[in-house]
Short mmCIF file of C-alpha atoms and ligand atoms in Angstrom, two decimals:
data_model
loop_
_atom_site.label_atom_id
_atom_site.label_comp_id
_atom_site.label_asym_id
_atom_site.label_seq_id
_atom_site.Cartn_x
_atom_site.Cartn_y
_atom_site.Cartn_z
CA MET A 1 80.39 70.05 59.13
CA PRO A 2 76.67 69.20 58.78
CA THR A 3 75.37 68.68 55.24
CA ASN A 4 72.52 70.45 53.45
CA ALA A 5 70.18 67.64 54.48
CA GLU A 6 71.07 67.97 58.14
CA TRP A 7 70.60 71.75 58.17
CA MET A 8 67.35 71.39 56.27
CA ALA A 9 65.99 68.86 58.77
CA ARG A 10 66.81 71.16 61.69
CA ASP A 11 65.43 74.16 59.81
CA LEU A 12 62.11 72.50 59.04
CA LYS A 13 61.59 71.57 62.68
CA VAL A 14 61.65 75.17 63.88
CA LEU A 15 61.37 77.69 61.03
CA TRP A 16 58.43 79.16 59.19
CA HIS A 17 59.79 80.62 55.94
CA PRO A 18 58.58 83.86 54.33
CA CYS A 19 56.28 83.81 51.34
CA THR A 20 56.22 80.00 51.40
CA GLN A 21 53.67 77.21 51.56
CA MET A 22 55.71 75.16 54.01
CA LYS A 23 54.22 71.89 52.71
CA ASP A 24 56.15 72.47 49.47
CA HIS A 25 59.27 71.60 51.41
CA GLU A 26 58.13 68.00 51.60
CA TRP A 27 59.50 67.75 48.04
CA LEU A 28 61.29 71.05 47.42
CA PRO A 29 64.58 71.27 49.33
CA VAL A 30 65.45 74.28 51.42
CA VAL A 31 68.91 75.47 50.37
CA PRO A 32 71.05 76.18 53.44
CA ILE A 33 73.78 78.65 52.56
CA LYS A 34 77.16 78.34 54.19
CA ARG A 35 78.80 81.44 52.76
CA GLY A 36 78.63 84.07 50.07
CA LYS A 37 81.28 85.77 47.99
CA GLY A 38 80.57 88.27 45.21
CA VAL A 39 77.71 86.96 43.07
CA TRP A 40 78.18 83.46 44.50
CA LEU A 41 76.33 81.64 47.25
CA GLU A 42 77.68 78.31 48.47
CA ASP A 43 75.66 75.65 50.27
CA PHE A 44 76.79 73.10 52.85
CA ASP A 45 77.32 70.41 50.23
CA GLY A 46 79.71 72.68 48.33
CA ASN A 47 77.28 73.60 45.51
CA GLN A 48 77.56 77.15 44.23
CA TYR A 49 74.82 79.41 42.89
CA ILE A 50 74.96 82.75 41.09
CA ASP A 51 72.59 85.05 42.97
CA ALA A 52 70.69 86.30 39.91
CA VAL A 53 67.97 87.97 42.01
CA SER A 54 70.30 89.77 44.44
CA SER A 55 68.69 87.89 47.36
CA TRP A 56 65.28 89.54 46.95
CA TRP A 57 66.66 92.57 45.10
CA VAL A 58 68.78 93.86 47.94
CA ASN A 59 72.39 93.02 47.12
CA LEU A 60 74.27 95.52 44.95
CA PHE A 61 77.98 94.82 45.24
CA GLY A 62 78.15 91.15 45.99
CA HIS A 63 78.04 89.08 49.15
CA CYS A 64 80.75 89.74 51.72
CA ASN A 65 82.00 92.76 49.83
CA PRO A 66 85.42 93.60 51.33
CA ARG A 67 84.77 97.36 51.41
CA ILE A 68 81.37 97.11 53.09
CA ASN A 69 82.70 94.45 55.46
CA ALA A 70 85.60 96.67 56.52
CA ALA A 71 83.29 99.62 57.20
CA LEU A 72 81.00 97.40 59.26
CA VAL A 73 83.82 95.92 61.32
CA ASP A 74 84.98 99.45 62.12
CA GLN A 75 81.44 100.54 63.00
CA LEU A 76 80.92 97.46 65.13
CA GLU A 77 83.89 98.40 67.26
CA THR A 78 82.68 102.00 67.60
CA LEU A 79 78.91 101.93 68.06
CA GLU A 80 76.47 99.14 67.27
CA HIS A 81 73.24 100.95 68.11
CA VAL A 82 71.83 103.93 69.92
CA ILE A 83 68.33 105.32 70.37
CA LEU A 84 67.63 107.96 67.68
CA GLY A 85 65.02 109.80 69.78
CA GLY A 86 66.93 112.73 71.27
CA PHE A 87 70.27 111.16 70.29
CA SER A 88 72.26 111.08 67.09
CA HIS A 89 75.46 109.56 65.70
CA ARG A 90 78.02 110.16 63.02
CA ALA A 91 76.85 107.55 60.51
CA VAL A 92 73.22 108.72 60.48
CA VAL A 93 74.21 112.38 60.03
CA GLU A 94 76.64 111.63 57.22
CA LEU A 95 74.21 109.30 55.51
CA SER A 96 71.39 111.85 55.70
CA GLU A 97 73.65 114.53 54.21
CA GLN A 98 74.56 112.24 51.35
CA LEU A 99 70.98 111.10 50.69
CA VAL A 100 69.85 114.74 50.54
CA GLU A 101 72.68 115.33 48.07
CA ILE A 102 71.96 112.43 45.71
CA THR A 103 68.15 112.26 45.71
CA PRO A 104 66.17 114.62 43.45
CA ALA A 105 66.39 118.32 44.33
CA GLY A 106 63.94 119.36 47.03
CA LEU A 107 64.13 116.17 49.09
CA ASP A 108 65.90 117.71 52.06
CA ARG A 109 64.83 115.60 55.04
CA CYS A 110 65.37 111.94 55.94
CA PHE A 111 63.18 109.98 58.29
CA TYR A 112 64.42 106.48 59.05
CA ALA A 113 62.61 103.19 59.54
CA ASP A 114 63.99 99.68 59.35
CA ASN A 115 62.47 97.92 56.34
CA GLY A 116 60.62 98.75 53.15
CA SER A 117 57.10 98.18 54.43
CA SER A 118 57.64 100.45 57.41
CA ALA A 119 59.00 103.16 55.12
CA VAL A 120 55.75 102.94 53.16
CA GLU A 121 53.77 103.18 56.40
CA VAL A 122 55.77 106.27 57.35
CA ALA A 123 55.13 107.97 54.00
CA LEU A 124 51.39 107.22 54.14
CA LYS A 125 51.08 108.46 57.72
CA MET A 126 53.18 111.56 57.06
CA SER A 127 51.13 112.50 54.03
CA PHE A 128 47.83 112.07 55.88
CA HIS A 129 49.18 113.89 58.92
CA TYR A 130 50.50 116.77 56.79
CA TRP A 131 47.01 117.43 55.46
CA GLN A 132 45.56 117.17 58.98
CA ASN A 133 48.12 119.70 60.20
CA CYS A 134 47.12 121.98 57.33
CA GLY A 135 43.45 121.77 58.29
CA GLN A 136 42.49 119.63 55.28
CA LYS A 137 40.59 117.10 57.35
CA LYS A 138 38.74 115.52 54.43
CA LYS A 139 41.92 114.11 52.94
CA THR A 140 41.95 110.53 54.20
CA ARG A 141 42.40 108.32 51.13
CA PHE A 142 45.17 107.08 48.87
CA VAL A 143 45.34 106.41 45.16
CA THR A 144 47.30 103.42 43.94
CA LEU A 145 47.92 101.59 40.67
CA SER A 146 46.57 98.19 39.80
CA ASN A 147 49.25 95.47 40.01
CA SER A 148 51.29 97.51 42.48
CA TYR A 149 53.19 96.23 45.51
CA HIS A 150 54.36 98.20 48.52
CA GLY A 151 54.96 95.61 51.24
CA GLU A 152 53.17 93.29 53.61
CA THR A 153 52.21 95.31 56.69
CA LEU A 154 48.53 96.20 56.68
CA ALA A 155 48.63 99.72 55.25
CA ALA A 156 51.36 98.80 52.76
CA LEU A 157 49.27 95.81 51.72
CA ALA A 158 46.20 98.00 51.39
CA VAL A 159 47.89 100.32 48.88
CA GLY A 160 49.22 97.32 46.97
CA ASP A 161 47.24 95.31 44.45
CA VAL A 162 48.72 91.85 44.07
CA ALA A 163 45.79 89.55 44.83
CA LEU A 164 48.02 86.65 45.86
CA TYR A 165 49.27 88.60 48.87
CA LYS A 166 46.29 90.84 49.52
CA GLU A 167 43.03 89.02 48.96
CA THR A 168 42.94 87.01 52.20
CA TYR A 169 43.42 90.11 54.32
CA GLU A 170 40.94 92.33 52.47
CA PRO A 171 38.54 92.69 55.44
CA LEU A 172 41.37 94.19 57.48
CA LEU A 173 42.52 96.74 54.93
CA MET A 174 41.72 100.40 54.40
CA ASP A 175 39.80 101.28 51.31
CA VAL A 176 41.90 102.75 48.48
CA ILE A 177 41.24 104.12 45.01
CA THR A 178 42.86 101.80 42.46
CA VAL A 179 43.62 103.19 39.01
CA PRO A 180 44.61 100.97 36.04
CA SER A 181 48.38 100.64 35.75
CA PRO A 182 50.40 102.03 32.82
CA ASP A 183 51.90 98.49 32.53
CA CYS A 184 53.10 98.39 28.91
CA TYR A 185 52.59 94.64 28.55
CA PHE A 186 49.03 95.56 27.59
CA ARG A 187 49.86 98.10 24.90
CA GLU A 188 48.35 97.55 21.46
CA GLU A 189 50.49 95.97 18.77
CA GLY A 190 52.68 98.69 17.30
CA GLU A 191 51.90 101.13 20.10
CA SER A 192 54.97 102.66 21.79
CA TRP A 193 55.63 102.45 25.52
CA SER A 194 55.29 106.20 25.80
CA ASP A 195 52.00 106.34 23.87
CA TYR A 196 50.49 103.60 25.98
CA SER A 197 51.70 105.03 29.29
CA GLU A 198 50.36 108.42 28.27
CA ARG A 199 47.04 106.93 27.24
CA GLN A 200 46.73 105.09 30.55
CA PHE A 201 47.38 108.34 32.37
CA GLU A 202 43.96 109.60 31.30
CA LYS A 203 42.46 107.23 33.87
CA MET A 204 44.62 108.69 36.61
CA GLU A 205 43.64 112.19 35.55
CA LEU A 206 39.95 111.26 35.83
CA ALA A 207 40.43 109.66 39.25
CA LEU A 208 42.25 112.72 40.56
CA GLU A 209 39.69 115.07 39.10
CA LYS A 210 36.94 113.15 40.84
CA HIS A 211 38.57 112.38 44.18
CA HIS A 212 41.32 114.92 44.82
CA GLN A 213 39.52 116.59 47.71
CA GLU A 214 39.58 113.36 49.71
CA VAL A 215 42.98 112.14 48.52
CA CYS A 216 46.21 112.55 50.52
CA ALA A 217 48.61 111.00 48.01
CA VAL A 218 49.16 108.83 44.98
CA ILE A 219 51.68 106.05 45.61
CA VAL A 220 53.59 104.42 42.75
CA GLU A 221 56.57 102.21 42.06
CA PRO A 222 58.45 104.30 39.52
CA LEU A 223 59.02 102.54 36.14
CA ILE A 224 58.85 98.91 37.31
CA GLN A 225 56.11 97.15 39.25
CA CYS A 226 58.56 94.61 40.56
CA ALA A 227 56.53 92.18 42.66
CA GLY A 228 53.70 92.61 40.13
CA ASN A 229 55.62 90.40 37.69
CA MET A 230 58.25 92.97 36.72
CA ARG A 231 55.80 94.94 34.62
CA MET A 232 57.26 98.16 33.22
CA TYR A 233 56.17 101.55 31.97
CA HIS A 234 57.49 104.76 30.45
CA PRO A 235 58.77 107.74 32.48
CA ILE A 236 56.24 110.01 30.74
CA TYR A 237 53.64 108.61 33.14
CA LEU A 238 55.58 109.92 36.14
CA THR A 239 56.12 113.32 34.54
CA LYS A 240 52.39 113.65 33.92
CA LEU A 241 51.56 112.34 37.38
CA ARG A 242 53.83 114.89 39.06
CA GLU A 243 52.18 117.68 37.12
CA ALA A 244 48.67 116.44 37.95
CA CYS A 245 49.45 115.95 41.65
CA ASP A 246 50.61 119.57 41.81
CA ARG A 247 47.51 120.74 39.97
CA TYR A 248 45.13 118.82 42.25
CA GLY A 249 46.95 119.38 45.55
CA VAL A 250 47.79 115.74 46.15
CA HIS A 251 51.14 114.29 47.30
CA LEU A 252 53.18 111.92 45.18
CA ILE A 253 54.86 109.03 47.00
CA ALA A 254 57.60 107.32 44.97
CA ASP A 255 58.30 103.87 46.35
CA GLU A 256 61.87 103.36 45.10
CA ILE A 257 62.48 100.55 47.57
CA ALA A 258 63.11 98.06 44.77
CA VAL A 259 64.06 100.33 41.87
CA GLY A 260 66.33 102.82 43.67
CA PHE A 261 70.12 102.69 43.68
CA GLY A 262 70.69 102.08 40.01
CA ARG A 263 68.30 99.24 39.18
CA THR A 264 66.59 101.11 36.34
CA GLY A 265 69.88 102.44 34.95
CA THR A 266 69.79 105.80 36.75
CA MET A 267 70.49 106.20 40.47
CA PHE A 268 66.77 106.73 41.07
CA ALA A 269 63.98 105.91 38.63
CA CYS A 270 62.38 109.35 39.19
CA GLU A 271 65.38 110.95 37.49
CA GLN A 272 64.23 109.55 34.14
CA ALA A 273 61.01 111.54 34.48
CA LYS A 274 62.88 114.56 35.84
CA ILE A 275 60.59 114.75 38.84
CA THR A 276 60.85 115.21 42.58
CA PRO A 277 58.20 113.29 44.50
CA ASP A 278 56.90 114.60 47.84
CA PHE A 279 58.05 111.40 49.51
CA MET A 280 60.63 108.91 48.32
CA CYS A 281 60.86 105.54 50.09
CA LEU A 282 64.24 103.80 50.05
CA SER A 283 65.42 100.46 51.41
CA LYS A 284 66.86 97.19 50.00
CA GLY A 285 69.95 98.48 48.09
CA LEU A 286 70.31 101.35 50.56
CA THR A 287 72.69 99.22 52.66
CA GLY A 288 74.08 97.35 49.67
CA GLY A 289 71.71 94.59 50.77
CA TYR A 290 73.53 94.05 54.06
CA LEU A 291 71.17 95.17 56.78
CA PRO A 292 67.55 96.17 57.22
CA LEU A 293 67.30 99.94 57.00
CA SER A 294 64.92 102.26 55.22
CA ALA A 295 64.53 105.97 54.72
CA VAL A 296 61.72 108.27 53.71
CA MET A 297 62.96 111.41 52.01
CA THR A 298 60.70 114.44 52.01
CA SER A 299 60.69 118.18 51.45
CA THR A 300 61.14 121.22 53.68
CA PRO A 301 57.52 122.44 53.22
CA ILE A 302 56.23 119.07 54.45
CA TYR A 303 58.68 119.03 57.35
CA ASP A 304 57.65 122.59 58.25
CA ALA A 305 53.99 121.62 58.58
CA PHE A 306 54.94 119.45 61.57
CA TYR A 307 57.28 122.01 63.16
CA ASP A 308 55.55 123.83 66.00
CA ASP A 309 55.29 124.09 69.76
CA TYR A 310 54.86 120.71 71.42
CA GLU A 311 51.36 121.53 72.64
CA SER A 312 50.21 122.04 69.06
CA MET A 313 50.30 118.23 68.78
CA LYS A 314 51.58 118.47 65.23
CA ALA A 315 54.69 116.32 65.72
CA PHE A 316 55.19 113.07 63.85
CA LEU A 317 55.32 110.70 66.81
CA HIS A 318 56.32 107.60 64.86
CA SER A 319 59.27 105.42 65.78
CA HIS A 320 60.84 102.00 65.38
CA SER A 321 63.36 100.64 67.88
CA PHE A 322 66.06 100.28 65.23
CA THR A 323 65.41 103.61 63.50
CA GLY A 324 68.67 104.81 61.95
CA ASN A 325 70.72 101.87 63.24
CA PRO A 326 74.43 102.80 63.05
CA LEU A 327 75.50 99.53 61.43
CA GLY A 328 72.86 99.92 58.72
CA CYS A 329 73.83 103.56 58.16
CA ARG A 330 77.51 102.66 57.95
CA ALA A 331 76.81 99.91 55.41
CA ALA A 332 74.83 102.50 53.45
CA LEU A 333 77.73 104.96 53.56
CA ALA A 334 80.13 102.29 52.30
CA THR A 335 77.63 101.47 49.54
CA LEU A 336 77.37 105.11 48.43
CA ASP A 337 81.15 105.34 48.52
CA ILE A 338 81.38 102.45 46.05
CA PHE A 339 78.85 104.15 43.76
CA ARG A 340 81.05 107.25 43.71
CA THR A 341 84.53 105.80 43.51
CA ASP A 342 83.66 103.13 40.95
CA ASP A 343 81.38 105.39 38.87
CA VAL A 344 78.87 102.54 39.09
CA ILE A 345 75.95 104.09 37.23
CA ASN A 346 78.10 104.65 34.13
CA ALA A 347 79.92 101.36 34.47
CA ASN A 348 76.61 99.47 34.65
CA GLN A 349 75.77 100.64 31.14
CA GLN A 350 77.97 97.89 29.73
CA LEU A 351 76.16 95.24 31.80
CA ILE A 352 72.81 96.68 30.72
CA ASP A 353 73.82 96.27 27.07
CA VAL A 354 75.08 92.73 27.69
CA MET A 355 71.79 91.81 29.38
CA LYS A 356 69.89 93.26 26.45
CA GLN A 357 71.86 91.42 23.79
CA ALA A 358 71.99 88.15 25.69
CA CYS A 359 68.25 88.09 26.36
CA ALA A 360 67.04 89.32 22.97
CA PRO A 361 66.98 85.82 21.37
CA LEU A 362 64.63 84.59 24.14
CA ALA A 363 61.87 86.64 22.51
CA ASP A 364 61.77 84.03 19.70
CA HIS A 365 60.88 81.20 22.05
CA PRO A 366 57.39 79.83 21.26
CA HIS A 367 56.27 80.39 24.85
CA VAL A 368 57.78 83.80 25.47
CA ALA A 369 55.35 86.70 25.00
CA GLU A 370 57.76 89.49 25.83
CA VAL A 371 61.31 90.27 26.87
CA ARG A 372 61.35 93.67 28.60
CA GLN A 373 64.07 95.65 30.28
CA HIS A 374 64.63 98.79 32.30
CA GLY A 375 68.30 99.14 33.13
CA MET A 376 69.62 96.29 35.26
CA VAL A 377 66.29 94.45 35.31
CA VAL A 378 65.25 92.17 32.48
CA ALA A 379 62.07 90.09 32.55
CA ILE A 380 60.78 87.29 30.34
CA GLU A 381 57.05 86.66 30.28
CA LEU A 382 56.12 83.00 29.69
CA VAL A 383 52.72 82.30 28.14
CA LYS A 384 50.73 79.28 27.09
CA ASN A 385 49.84 80.81 23.74
CA LYS A 386 52.26 83.28 22.18
CA LYS A 387 49.75 84.66 19.68
CA SER A 388 46.81 85.24 22.00
CA ARG A 389 49.07 85.80 25.03
CA GLU A 390 46.92 83.42 27.02
CA ALA A 391 48.72 82.97 30.34
CA TYR A 392 49.60 79.63 31.87
CA PRO A 393 47.22 78.84 34.74
CA TRP A 394 49.01 79.84 37.96
CA GLN A 395 48.31 76.38 39.43
CA GLU A 396 50.78 74.87 36.95
CA ARG A 397 53.64 76.76 38.60
CA ARG A 398 55.76 76.87 35.47
CA GLY A 399 58.16 79.40 36.96
CA LEU A 400 58.96 76.98 39.77
CA LYS A 401 60.29 74.53 37.18
CA VAL A 402 62.71 77.18 35.98
CA TYR A 403 63.75 77.76 39.59
CA GLN A 404 64.42 74.06 40.15
CA HIS A 405 66.36 73.68 36.92
CA ALA A 406 68.44 76.77 37.66
CA LEU A 407 69.37 75.44 41.10
CA SER A 408 70.60 72.22 39.55
CA ARG A 409 72.76 74.32 37.18
CA GLY A 410 74.20 76.68 39.79
CA ALA A 411 71.92 79.69 39.66
CA LEU A 412 69.43 81.26 42.02
CA LEU A 413 66.65 82.41 39.68
CA ARG A 414 63.40 82.83 41.53
CA PRO A 415 60.63 83.63 39.02
CA LEU A 416 57.51 85.61 39.89
CA GLY A 417 54.69 83.37 38.70
CA ASN A 418 55.30 82.91 34.98
CA VAL A 419 57.84 85.69 34.73
CA VAL A 420 61.50 84.79 34.78
CA TYR A 421 63.85 87.70 35.43
CA LEU A 422 67.37 88.81 36.16
CA MET A 423 68.11 91.49 38.76
CA PRO A 424 71.74 90.67 39.54
CA PRO A 425 74.31 92.34 41.80
CA TYR A 426 76.36 94.91 39.86
CA VAL A 427 79.54 92.89 40.35
CA ILE A 428 78.30 90.29 37.87
CA THR A 429 80.47 89.78 34.78
CA PRO A 430 79.31 89.66 31.14
CA GLU A 431 80.27 85.96 31.07
CA GLN A 432 78.12 85.26 34.10
CA ILE A 433 75.20 87.06 32.47
CA HIS A 434 75.56 84.85 29.40
CA GLN A 435 75.76 81.80 31.63
CA LEU A 436 72.55 82.83 33.42
CA VAL A 437 70.71 83.41 30.16
CA GLU A 438 71.75 79.96 28.96
CA ILE A 439 70.45 78.41 32.18
CA MET A 440 67.28 80.49 31.91
CA LEU A 441 66.68 79.28 28.36
CA GLU A 442 67.14 75.63 29.35
CA GLY A 443 64.77 76.17 32.26
CA ILE A 444 62.19 77.80 30.00
CA HIS A 445 62.40 74.84 27.59
CA ILE A 446 61.81 72.41 30.43
CA ALA A 447 59.02 74.46 32.00
CA THR A 448 57.09 74.88 28.75
CA ARG A 449 57.62 71.56 26.98
CA ASP A 450 54.21 70.04 27.78
N1 PMP B 1 57.95 98.32 48.14
C1 PMP B 1 58.46 97.68 47.09
C2 PMP B 1 58.40 98.32 45.75
C3 PMP B 1 59.05 96.43 47.25
O1 PMP B 1 59.50 95.75 46.19
C4 PMP B 1 59.12 95.87 48.55
C5 PMP B 1 59.77 94.51 48.82
N2 PMP B 1 59.81 93.61 47.82
C6 PMP B 1 58.59 96.59 49.61
C7 PMP B 1 58.01 97.82 49.38
C8 PMP B 1 58.61 96.04 51.02
O2 PMP B 1 59.89 96.04 51.56
P1 PMP B 1 60.23 95.04 52.77
O3 PMP B 1 60.16 93.66 52.21
O4 PMP B 1 61.60 95.44 53.19
O5 PMP B 1 59.21 95.29 53.84
#
């Protein structure tokens, strides 16, 4: 069996890895994975790693989960794929029924795409097209939050605001209205999350007041701006936003691609604000992290605005080849079955408490500005100066040092800049959480010692 080094050499001859400066791999090894089981990944040299980031936030119930595997094997022998234009299949019907059931009341229709970015594209296009169909031709713009992230395709990138990914492509991107985020990292000392989020909402109110006639929708990542360094805010912001969107006649798009399926402690983050968005984008955990599939949930009134005689040209003529792929849908059904039979949302409460207790002492570290948590996501913000919160220059790549240390200790922790975080599969044990926090602390010591 070839070793890590042999796989890496072959890999580097032909691959171009995502989100990577390939030159880094002159000194930073690629880790070729031979197999996965539960929270563990194993490489070709026999090293094992706890997947603390759920392989880019997708995995919910462990790698090679026996229940999802069994469902997929069955599906594979029944139907691997079929065109969804004019055709249908059992898995997509059952999944749609269940998604309508579990998402907030009023989201009655599912439109499928095949990854998160395309779901965002669908929601943006549907919102715009809805207003066109309703004769509101001036509505052509979108409102987004600073520090947001919605994917890498051009429209998804345009409504995002992470400079690292966006800046280069700026000349290609549509113009959006960017409102300061409710990101509670910037709250005043002694100010509560809810007070700060509420205070930040005033800026959104002003933007909507000024621009609502030209705005189709506001798009947000509910409660956690994940790619934007796991910055978090209070549900009050979403409650107020829902109310304002209704008042101003603007759609609300909730991008729950990263936070959906239990990450924030509830099945969907919107539940904590008791709101129903006009569009909810789902992906990642939708298939338990097995296969690329995404869904955009929307309401009957929006669906109805497209429903007319063909010649009216009101139809939503958007498609992707793998829309509603049966294997993806079946993995999703198996995933939802685990949520139900194992009462996962309630069971996770214990893990949430363990993560909280285990990470609390990290706040005392001289280079940790904040330890923050929403449900199954905990993030540790490293800073150069704890008192002034002066950040480490990004060029120093402190987080990368934590990544390297963690690999040497059997953990896949992939920080975002200077933010180290845990977003583990739900099959992690309390002991494994403690082990990860220990590794994280060692890594933080190493990364901040000079
Ligand atoms: N929206 C959010 C909130 C995300 O976190 C991501 C992926 N990290 C996306 C959209 C894009 O999803 P994908 O990578 O599947 O295109």
